Short mmCIF file of C-alpha atoms and ligand atoms in Angstrom, two decimals:
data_model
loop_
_atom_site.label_atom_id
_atom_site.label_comp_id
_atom_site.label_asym_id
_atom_site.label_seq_id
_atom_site.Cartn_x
_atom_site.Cartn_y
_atom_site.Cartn_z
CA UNK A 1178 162.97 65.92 40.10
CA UNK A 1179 159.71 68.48 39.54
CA UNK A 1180 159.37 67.07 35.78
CA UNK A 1181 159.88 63.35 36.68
CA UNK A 1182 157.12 63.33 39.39
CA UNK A 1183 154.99 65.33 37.52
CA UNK A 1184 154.96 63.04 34.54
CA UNK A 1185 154.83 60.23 36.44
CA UNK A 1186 151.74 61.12 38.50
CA UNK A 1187 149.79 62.12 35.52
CA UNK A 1188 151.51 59.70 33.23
CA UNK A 1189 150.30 56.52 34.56
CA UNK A 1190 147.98 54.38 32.43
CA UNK A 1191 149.41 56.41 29.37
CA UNK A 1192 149.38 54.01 26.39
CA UNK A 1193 153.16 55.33 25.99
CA UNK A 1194 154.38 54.58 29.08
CA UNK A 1195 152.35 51.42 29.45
CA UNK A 1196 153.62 50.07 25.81
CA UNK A 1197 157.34 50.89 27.67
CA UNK A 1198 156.64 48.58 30.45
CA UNK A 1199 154.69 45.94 28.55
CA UNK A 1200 157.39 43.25 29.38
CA UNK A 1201 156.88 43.60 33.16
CA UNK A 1202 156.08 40.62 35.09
CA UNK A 1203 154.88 42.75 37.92
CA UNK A 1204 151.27 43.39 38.46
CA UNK A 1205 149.10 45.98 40.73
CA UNK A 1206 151.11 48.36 43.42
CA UNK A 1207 154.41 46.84 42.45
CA UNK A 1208 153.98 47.02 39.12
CA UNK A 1209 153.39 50.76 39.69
CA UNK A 1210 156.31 51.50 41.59
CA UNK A 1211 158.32 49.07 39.24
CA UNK A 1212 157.27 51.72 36.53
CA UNK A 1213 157.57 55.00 38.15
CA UNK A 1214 161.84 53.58 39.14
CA UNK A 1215 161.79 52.70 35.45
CA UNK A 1216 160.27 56.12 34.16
CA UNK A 1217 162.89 58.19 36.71
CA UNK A 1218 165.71 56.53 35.41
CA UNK A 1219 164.64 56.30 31.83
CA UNK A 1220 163.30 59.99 31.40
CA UNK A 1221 166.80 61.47 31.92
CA UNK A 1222 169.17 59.80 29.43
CA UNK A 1223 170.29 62.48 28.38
CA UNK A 1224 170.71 65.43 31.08
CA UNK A 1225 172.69 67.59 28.64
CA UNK A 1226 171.17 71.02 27.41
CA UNK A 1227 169.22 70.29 24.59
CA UNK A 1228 167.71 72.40 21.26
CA UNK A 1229 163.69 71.08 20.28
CA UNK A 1230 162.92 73.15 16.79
CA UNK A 1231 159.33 71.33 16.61
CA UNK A 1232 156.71 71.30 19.18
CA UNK A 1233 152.88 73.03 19.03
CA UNK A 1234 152.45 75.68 21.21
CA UNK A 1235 148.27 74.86 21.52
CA UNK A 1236 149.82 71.27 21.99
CA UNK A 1237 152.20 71.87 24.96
CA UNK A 1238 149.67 73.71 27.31
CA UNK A 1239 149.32 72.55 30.85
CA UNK A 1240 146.19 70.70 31.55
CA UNK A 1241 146.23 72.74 35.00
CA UNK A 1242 146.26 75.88 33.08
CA UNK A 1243 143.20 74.53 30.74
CA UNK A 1244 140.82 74.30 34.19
CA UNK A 1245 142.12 77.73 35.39
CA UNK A 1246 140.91 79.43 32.38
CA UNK A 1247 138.20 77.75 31.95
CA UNK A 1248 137.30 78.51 35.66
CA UNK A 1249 137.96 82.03 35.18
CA UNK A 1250 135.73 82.14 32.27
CA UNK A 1251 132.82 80.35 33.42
CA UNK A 1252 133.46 77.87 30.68
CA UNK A 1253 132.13 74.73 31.34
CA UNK A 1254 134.28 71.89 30.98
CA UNK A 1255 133.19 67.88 30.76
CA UNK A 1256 136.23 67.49 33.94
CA UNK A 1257 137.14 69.36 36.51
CA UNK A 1258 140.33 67.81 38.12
CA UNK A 1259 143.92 67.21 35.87
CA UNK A 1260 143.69 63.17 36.14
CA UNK A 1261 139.83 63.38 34.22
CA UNK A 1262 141.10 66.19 32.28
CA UNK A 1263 143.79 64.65 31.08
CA UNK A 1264 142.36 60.99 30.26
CA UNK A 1265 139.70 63.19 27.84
CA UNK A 1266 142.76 64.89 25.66
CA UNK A 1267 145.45 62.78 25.55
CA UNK A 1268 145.53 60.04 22.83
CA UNK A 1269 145.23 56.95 24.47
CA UNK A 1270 146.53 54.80 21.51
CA UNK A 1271 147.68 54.76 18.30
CA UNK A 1272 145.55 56.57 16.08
CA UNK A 1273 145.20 58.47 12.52
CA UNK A 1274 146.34 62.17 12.38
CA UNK A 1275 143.13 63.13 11.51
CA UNK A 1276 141.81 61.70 15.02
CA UNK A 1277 144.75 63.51 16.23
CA UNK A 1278 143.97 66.82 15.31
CA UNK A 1279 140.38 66.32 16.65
CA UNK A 1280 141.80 66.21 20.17
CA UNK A 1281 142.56 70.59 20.34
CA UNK A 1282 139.03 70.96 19.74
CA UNK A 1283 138.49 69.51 23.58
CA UNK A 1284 140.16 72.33 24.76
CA UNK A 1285 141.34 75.19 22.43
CA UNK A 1286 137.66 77.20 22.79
CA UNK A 1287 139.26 77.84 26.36
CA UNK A 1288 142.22 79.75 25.73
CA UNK A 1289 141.32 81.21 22.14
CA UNK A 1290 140.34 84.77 22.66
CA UNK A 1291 141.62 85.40 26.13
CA UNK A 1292 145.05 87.48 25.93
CA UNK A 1293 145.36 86.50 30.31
CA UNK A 1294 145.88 83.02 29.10
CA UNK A 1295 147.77 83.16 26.06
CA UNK A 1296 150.42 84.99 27.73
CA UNK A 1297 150.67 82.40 30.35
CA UNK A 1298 150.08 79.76 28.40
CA UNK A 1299 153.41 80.84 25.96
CA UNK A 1300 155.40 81.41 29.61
CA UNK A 1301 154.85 78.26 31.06
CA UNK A 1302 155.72 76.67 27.78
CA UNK A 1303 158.98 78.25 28.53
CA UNK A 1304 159.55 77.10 32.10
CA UNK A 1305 158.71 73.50 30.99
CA UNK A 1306 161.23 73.68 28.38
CA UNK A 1307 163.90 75.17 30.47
CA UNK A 1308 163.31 71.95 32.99
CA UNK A 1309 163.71 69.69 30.50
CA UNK A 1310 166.96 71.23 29.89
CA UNK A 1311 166.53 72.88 26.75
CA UNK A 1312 168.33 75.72 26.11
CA UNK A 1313 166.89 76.76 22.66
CA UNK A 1314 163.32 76.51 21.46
CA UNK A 1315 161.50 76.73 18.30
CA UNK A 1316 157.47 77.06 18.84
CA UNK A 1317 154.79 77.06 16.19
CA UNK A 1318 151.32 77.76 16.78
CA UNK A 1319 148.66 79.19 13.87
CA UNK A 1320 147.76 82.66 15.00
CA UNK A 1321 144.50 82.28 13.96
CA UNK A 1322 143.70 79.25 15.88
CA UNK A 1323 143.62 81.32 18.85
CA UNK A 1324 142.07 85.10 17.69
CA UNK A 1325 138.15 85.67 17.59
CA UNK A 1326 138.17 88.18 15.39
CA UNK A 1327 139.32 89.18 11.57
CA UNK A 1328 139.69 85.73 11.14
CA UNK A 1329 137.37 83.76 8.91
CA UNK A 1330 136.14 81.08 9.72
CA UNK A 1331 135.96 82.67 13.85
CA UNK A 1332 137.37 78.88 14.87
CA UNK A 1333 136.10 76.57 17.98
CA UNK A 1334 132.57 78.46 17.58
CA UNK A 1335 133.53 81.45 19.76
CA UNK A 1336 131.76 84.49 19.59
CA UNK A 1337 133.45 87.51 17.89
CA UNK A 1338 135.56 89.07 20.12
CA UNK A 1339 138.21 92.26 19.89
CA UNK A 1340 141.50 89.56 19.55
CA UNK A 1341 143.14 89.36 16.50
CA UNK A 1342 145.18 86.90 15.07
CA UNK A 1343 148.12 89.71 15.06
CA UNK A 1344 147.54 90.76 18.50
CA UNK A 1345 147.25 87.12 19.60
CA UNK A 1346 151.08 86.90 18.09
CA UNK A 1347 152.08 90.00 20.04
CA UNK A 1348 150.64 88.23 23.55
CA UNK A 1349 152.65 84.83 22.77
CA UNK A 1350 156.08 87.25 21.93
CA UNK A 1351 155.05 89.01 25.37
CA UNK A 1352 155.14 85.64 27.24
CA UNK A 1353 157.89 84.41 25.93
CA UNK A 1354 160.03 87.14 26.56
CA UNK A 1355 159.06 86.58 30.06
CA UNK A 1356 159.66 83.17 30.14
CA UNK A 1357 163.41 83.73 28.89
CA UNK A 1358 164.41 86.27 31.13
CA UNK A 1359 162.65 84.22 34.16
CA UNK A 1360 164.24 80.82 33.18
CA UNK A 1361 167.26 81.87 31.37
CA UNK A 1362 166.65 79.85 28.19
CA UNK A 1363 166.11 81.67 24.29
CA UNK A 1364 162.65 80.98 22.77
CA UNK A 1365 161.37 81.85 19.51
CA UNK A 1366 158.23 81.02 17.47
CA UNK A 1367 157.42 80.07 14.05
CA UNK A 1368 153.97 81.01 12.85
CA UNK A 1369 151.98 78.10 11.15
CA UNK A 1370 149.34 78.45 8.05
CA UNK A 1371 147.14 75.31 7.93
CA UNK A 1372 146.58 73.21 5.16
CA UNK A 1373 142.64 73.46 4.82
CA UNK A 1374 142.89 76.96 5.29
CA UNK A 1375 144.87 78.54 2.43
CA UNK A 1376 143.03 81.99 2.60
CA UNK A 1377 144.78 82.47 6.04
CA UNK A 1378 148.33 82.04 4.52
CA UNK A 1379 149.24 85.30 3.22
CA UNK A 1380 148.02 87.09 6.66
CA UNK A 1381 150.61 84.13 8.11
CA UNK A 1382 153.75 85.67 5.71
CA UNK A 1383 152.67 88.98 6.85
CA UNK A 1384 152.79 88.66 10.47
CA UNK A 1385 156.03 86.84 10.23
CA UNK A 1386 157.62 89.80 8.51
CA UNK A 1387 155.75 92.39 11.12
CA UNK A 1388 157.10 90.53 13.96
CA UNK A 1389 160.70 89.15 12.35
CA UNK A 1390 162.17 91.28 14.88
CA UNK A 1391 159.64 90.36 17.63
CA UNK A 1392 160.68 86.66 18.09
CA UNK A 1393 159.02 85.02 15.17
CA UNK A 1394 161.79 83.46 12.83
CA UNK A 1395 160.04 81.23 10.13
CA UNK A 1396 156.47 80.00 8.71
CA UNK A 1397 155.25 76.28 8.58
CA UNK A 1398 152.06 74.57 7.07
CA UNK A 1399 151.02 72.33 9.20
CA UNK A 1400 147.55 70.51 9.57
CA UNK A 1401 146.21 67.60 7.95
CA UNK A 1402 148.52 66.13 4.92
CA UNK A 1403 146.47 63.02 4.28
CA UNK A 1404 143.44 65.32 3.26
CA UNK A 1405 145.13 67.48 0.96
CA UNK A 1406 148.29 66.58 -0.85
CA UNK A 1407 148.95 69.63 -3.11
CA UNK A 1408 150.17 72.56 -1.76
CA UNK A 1409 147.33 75.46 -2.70
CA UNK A 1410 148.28 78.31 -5.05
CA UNK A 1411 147.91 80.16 -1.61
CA UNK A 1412 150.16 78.22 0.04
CA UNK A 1413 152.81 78.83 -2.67
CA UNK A 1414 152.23 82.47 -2.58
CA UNK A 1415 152.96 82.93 1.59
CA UNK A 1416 155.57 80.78 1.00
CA UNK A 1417 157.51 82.54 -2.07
CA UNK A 1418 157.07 85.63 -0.06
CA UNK A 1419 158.31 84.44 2.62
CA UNK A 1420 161.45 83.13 0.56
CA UNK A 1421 161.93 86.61 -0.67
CA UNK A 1422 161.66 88.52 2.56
CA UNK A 1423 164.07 85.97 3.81
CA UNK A 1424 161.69 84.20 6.20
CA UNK A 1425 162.76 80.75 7.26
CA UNK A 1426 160.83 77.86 6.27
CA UNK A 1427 159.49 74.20 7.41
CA UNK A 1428 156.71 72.35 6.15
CA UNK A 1429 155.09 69.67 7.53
CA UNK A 1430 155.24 66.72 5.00
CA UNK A 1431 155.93 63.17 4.97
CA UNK A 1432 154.64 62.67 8.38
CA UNK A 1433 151.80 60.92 6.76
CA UNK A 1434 151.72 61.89 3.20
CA UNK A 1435 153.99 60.28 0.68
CA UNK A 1436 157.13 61.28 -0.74
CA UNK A 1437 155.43 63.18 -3.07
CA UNK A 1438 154.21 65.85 -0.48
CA UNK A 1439 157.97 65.91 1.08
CA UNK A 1440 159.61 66.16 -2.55
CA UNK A 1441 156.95 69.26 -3.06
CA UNK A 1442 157.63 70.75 0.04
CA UNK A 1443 161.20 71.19 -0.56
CA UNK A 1444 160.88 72.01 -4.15
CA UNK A 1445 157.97 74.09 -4.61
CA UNK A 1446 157.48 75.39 -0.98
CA UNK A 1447 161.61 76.03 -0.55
CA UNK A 1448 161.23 74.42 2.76
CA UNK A 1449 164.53 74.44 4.46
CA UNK A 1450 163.66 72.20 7.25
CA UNK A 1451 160.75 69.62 6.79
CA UNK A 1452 158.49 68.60 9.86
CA UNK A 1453 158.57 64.93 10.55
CA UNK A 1454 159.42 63.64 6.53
CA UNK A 1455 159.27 59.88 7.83
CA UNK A 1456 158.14 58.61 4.47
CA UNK A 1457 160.83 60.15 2.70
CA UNK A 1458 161.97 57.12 3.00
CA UNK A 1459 159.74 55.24 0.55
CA UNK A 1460 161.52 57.47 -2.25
CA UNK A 1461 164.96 56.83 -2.20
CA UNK A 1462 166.11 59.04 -4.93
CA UNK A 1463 164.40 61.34 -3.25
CA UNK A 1464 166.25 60.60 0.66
CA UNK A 1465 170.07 60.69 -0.76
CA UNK A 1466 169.02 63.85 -2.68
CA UNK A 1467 168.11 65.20 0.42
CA UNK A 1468 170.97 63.77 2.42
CA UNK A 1469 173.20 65.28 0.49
CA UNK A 1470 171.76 68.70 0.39
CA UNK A 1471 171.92 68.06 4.30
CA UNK A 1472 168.21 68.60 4.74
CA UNK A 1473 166.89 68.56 8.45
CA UNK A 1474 164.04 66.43 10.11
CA UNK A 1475 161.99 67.41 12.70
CA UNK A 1476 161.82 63.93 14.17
CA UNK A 1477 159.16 63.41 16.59
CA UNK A 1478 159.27 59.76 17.79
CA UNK A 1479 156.21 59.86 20.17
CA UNK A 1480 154.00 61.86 18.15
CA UNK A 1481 154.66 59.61 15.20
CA UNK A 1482 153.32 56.30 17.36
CA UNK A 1483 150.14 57.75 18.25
CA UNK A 1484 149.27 59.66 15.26
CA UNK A 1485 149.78 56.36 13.09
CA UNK A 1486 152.48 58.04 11.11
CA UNK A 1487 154.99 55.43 12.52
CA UNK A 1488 155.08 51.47 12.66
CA UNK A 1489 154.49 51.55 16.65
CA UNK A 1490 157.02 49.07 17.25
CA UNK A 1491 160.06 51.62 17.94
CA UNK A 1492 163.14 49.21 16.78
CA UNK A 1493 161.50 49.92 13.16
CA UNK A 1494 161.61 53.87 13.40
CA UNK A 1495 162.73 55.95 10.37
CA UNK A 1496 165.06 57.53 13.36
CA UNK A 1497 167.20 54.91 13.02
CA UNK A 1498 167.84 54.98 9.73
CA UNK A 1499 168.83 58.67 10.10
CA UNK A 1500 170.83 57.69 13.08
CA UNK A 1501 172.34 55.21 10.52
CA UNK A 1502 173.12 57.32 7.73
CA UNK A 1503 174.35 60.20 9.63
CA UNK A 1504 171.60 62.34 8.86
CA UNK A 1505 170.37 65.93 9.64
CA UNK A 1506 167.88 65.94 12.26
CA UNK A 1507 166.41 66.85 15.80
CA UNK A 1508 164.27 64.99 18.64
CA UNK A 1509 160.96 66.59 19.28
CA UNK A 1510 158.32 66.49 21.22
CA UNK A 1511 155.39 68.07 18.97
CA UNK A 1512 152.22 67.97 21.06
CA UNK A 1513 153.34 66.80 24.67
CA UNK A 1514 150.54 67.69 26.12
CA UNK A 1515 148.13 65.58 23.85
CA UNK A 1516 150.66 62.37 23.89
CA UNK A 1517 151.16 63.38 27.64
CA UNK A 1518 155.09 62.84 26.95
CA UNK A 1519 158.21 64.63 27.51
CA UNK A 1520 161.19 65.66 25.72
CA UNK A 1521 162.97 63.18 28.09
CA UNK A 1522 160.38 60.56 27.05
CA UNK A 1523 161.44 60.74 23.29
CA UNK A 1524 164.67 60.57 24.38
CA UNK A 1525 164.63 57.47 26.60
CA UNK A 1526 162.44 55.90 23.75
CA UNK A 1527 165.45 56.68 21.50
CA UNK A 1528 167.82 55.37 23.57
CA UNK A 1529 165.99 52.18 24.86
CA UNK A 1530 164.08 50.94 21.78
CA UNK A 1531 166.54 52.15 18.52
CA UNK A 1532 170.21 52.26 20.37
CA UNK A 1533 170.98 55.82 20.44
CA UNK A 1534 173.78 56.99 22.76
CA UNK A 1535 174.91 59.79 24.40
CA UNK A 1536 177.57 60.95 21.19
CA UNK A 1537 174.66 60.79 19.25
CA UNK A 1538 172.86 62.65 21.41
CA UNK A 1539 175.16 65.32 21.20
CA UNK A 1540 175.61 65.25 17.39
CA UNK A 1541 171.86 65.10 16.51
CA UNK A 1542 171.68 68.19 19.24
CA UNK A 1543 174.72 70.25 17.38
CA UNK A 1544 173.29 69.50 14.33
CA UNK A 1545 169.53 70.76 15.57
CA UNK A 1546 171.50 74.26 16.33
CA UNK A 1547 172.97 74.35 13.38
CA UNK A 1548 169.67 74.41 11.56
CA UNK A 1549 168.02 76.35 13.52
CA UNK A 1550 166.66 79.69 12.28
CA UNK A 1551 168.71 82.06 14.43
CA UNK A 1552 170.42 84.45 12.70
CA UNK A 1553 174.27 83.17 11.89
CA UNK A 1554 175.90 85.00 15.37
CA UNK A 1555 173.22 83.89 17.66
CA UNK A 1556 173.21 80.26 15.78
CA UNK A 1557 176.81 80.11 16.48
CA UNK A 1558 176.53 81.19 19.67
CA UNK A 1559 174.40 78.22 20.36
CA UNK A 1560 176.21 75.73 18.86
CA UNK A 1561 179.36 76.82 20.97
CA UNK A 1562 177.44 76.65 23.97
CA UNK A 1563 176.96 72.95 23.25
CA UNK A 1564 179.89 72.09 22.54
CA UNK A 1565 181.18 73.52 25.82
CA UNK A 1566 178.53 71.71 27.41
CA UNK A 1567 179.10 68.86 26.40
CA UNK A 1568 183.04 69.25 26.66
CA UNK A 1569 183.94 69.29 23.01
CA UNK A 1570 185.42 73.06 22.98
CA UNK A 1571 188.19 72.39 20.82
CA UNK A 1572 191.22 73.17 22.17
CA UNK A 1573 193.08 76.83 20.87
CA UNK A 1574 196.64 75.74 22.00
CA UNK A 1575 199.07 74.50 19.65
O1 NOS B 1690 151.89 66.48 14.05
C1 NOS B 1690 151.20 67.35 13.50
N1 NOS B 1690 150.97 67.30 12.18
C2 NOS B 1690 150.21 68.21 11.52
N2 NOS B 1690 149.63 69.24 12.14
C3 NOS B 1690 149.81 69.35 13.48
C4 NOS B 1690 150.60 68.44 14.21
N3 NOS B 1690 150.59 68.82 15.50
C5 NOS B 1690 149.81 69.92 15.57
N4 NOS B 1690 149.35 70.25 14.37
C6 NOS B 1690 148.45 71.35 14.00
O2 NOS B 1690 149.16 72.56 14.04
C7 NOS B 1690 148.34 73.54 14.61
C8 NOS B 1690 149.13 74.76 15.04
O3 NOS B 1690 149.96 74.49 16.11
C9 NOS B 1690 147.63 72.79 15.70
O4 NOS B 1690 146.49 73.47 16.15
C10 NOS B 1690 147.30 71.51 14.98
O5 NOS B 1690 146.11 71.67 14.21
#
């Protein structure tokens, strides 16, 4: 109930949920309250426990939290309350990833630098999770996004300060340790090297095998694909380290690069997993190779309508034709907080606009744990739990 009011009261006017509702006939107050029934029964199709292996963990911070610090900090914001706050970060319509991307800098000088709030801001991630009813999380965040100090370029014009991109990954393992004992859910974090800054990638490879034990399980490049196709010799270095230290790997690619990028991230980059992939599609030599190595996609249906990555009309999505062809991948929410969506959002936008059901629900939730980057016990583990869940223990009797 928490989640579903909250989203609704903030959610409102959202180009998401308004583009849900555009075939009401119902206008002013009733139109309101026509939505918020819709959005209550809508945001729970699927009230099963749940895995999400993508989402941004400077893209899932509470817009509450944002004020707080910046309160604290006596940093001056252009809003004070969450409704202004809000309508400044979130995308209000379909846009270009580039625009996209612009949208942290409204906010991510507040947090970067302070350990108080990136400890909280990594435990409330958890508790949000864990009322959406997932059970196992994957989040990625770039370490050096949020440190102000032996990092180069020091980003969102802070100051120096004493906070280092390695301490900054010790504060977001602190907070989500305390998020899974509060809320009873397992968390772990990938650690993302961007794609304009190749000189940070090797530190990235090293902090994943410092803290392999600590929580982290894998490295990503994330960042902006359409302004630099080719991985960078740095790039390729992280990431054949982190191939022979036996760190787990995703790339972002194909969200909205072509084929190429997605073909290069699999072959070059030995990603195992690759973030979004939508235009995979446009190759497909390239998508039954990949279908038959079983290759996973990080499917983010929201995210790819407001970043442009996507046709925006939902009965087209590249989700369906993985739904179709009985692919490998997982429903995500990537940066709720800037499409000011929910995993239960992606998941009623599944269901209502591209005819997913509850069985595939399940599968494309068994198959998420399966490629998850547990170790093999605790991946098992996971996937029995689901199964239990959602009553498909097999039976033992003869
Ligand atoms: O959808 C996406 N595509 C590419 N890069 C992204 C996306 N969402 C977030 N980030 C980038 O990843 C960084 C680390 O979390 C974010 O700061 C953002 O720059």
């Amino acid at each position: 109930m928490h989640i579903i009011a909250r989203r609704a009261a903030i959610g409102f006017g959202s180009p998401v949920l308004g583009s849900l509702c555009t075939s009401s006939r119902h206008t002013g107050s009733r139109r309101l309250f026509t939505v918020m029934a819709e959005l209550s029964t809508e945001q729970v199709v699927f009230n099963k426990p749940k895995v999400e292996l993508h989402v941004h963990l400077d893209g899932a911070i509470r817009v509450q939290t944002i004020l707080d610090v910046a309160k604290r900090r006596g940093i001056p914001l252009p809003a004070n309350t969450v409704e202004e706050m809000t309508q400044i970060i979130i995308l209000q319509q379909p846009a270009t990833l580039t625009k996209f991307l612009g949208k942290f800098a409204e906010y991510m000088h507040v947090v970067a630098g302070d350990r108080e709030a990136i400890k909280r801001i990594a435990y409330e991630f958890v508790e949000d999770k864990a009322k959406e009813g997932v059970i196992y999380v994957e989040v990625r965040y770039s370490p050096h996004f949020l440190a102000n100090t032996k990092v180069d370029p020091i980003p969102w014009n802070q100051k120096e300060g004493d906070l280092s991109p390695d301490e900054v990954v010790h504060l977001v393992n602190e907070g989500l340790s305390k998020g899974e004992r509060a809320f009873n859910i397992k968390a772990r974090s990938i650690l993302c090297c961007m794609r304009h800054m190749p000189s940070w990638s090797m530190d990235v490879v090293e902090l994943c095998k410092k803290y392999h034990h600590g929580g982290v399980v894998a490295i990503d490049l994330a960042g902006d694909e359409s302004l630099n196709c080719e991985a960078n010799p740095e790039h390729r270095n992280a990431y054949e380290e982190a191939e022979r230290c036996g760190i787990h790997r995703t790339v972002h690619a194909g969200e909205v690069g072509p084929p190429s990028v997605v073909k290069e991230a699999v072959e070059v980059l030995k990603a195992e997993r690759v973030g979004h992939g939508y235009r995979t599609l446009e190759d497909q030599v390239l998508y039954k190779n990949l279908l038959a190595q079983n290759m996973h996609f990080e499917v983010c249906p929201i995210s790819s309508k407001l970043t442009g990555a996507c046709d925006p009309d939902f009965t087209k999505h590249p989700a369906i034709t993985f739904r179709k062809d009985k692919a490998n991948y997982s429903l995500n929410t990537d940066d709720p907080l800037i499409f000011n969506s929910t995993l239960h959002l992606d998941y009623s936008t599944a269901h209502k606009y591209m005819g997913f059901t509850e069985e595939e629900f399940k599968r494309l939730n068994i198959s998420s744990a399966q490629s998850c980057f547990l170790p093999e016990t605790e991946k098992k583990q996971l996937v029995h739990r689901l199964h239990e869940a959602y009553g498909m223990v097999r039976s033992t009797a003869f």
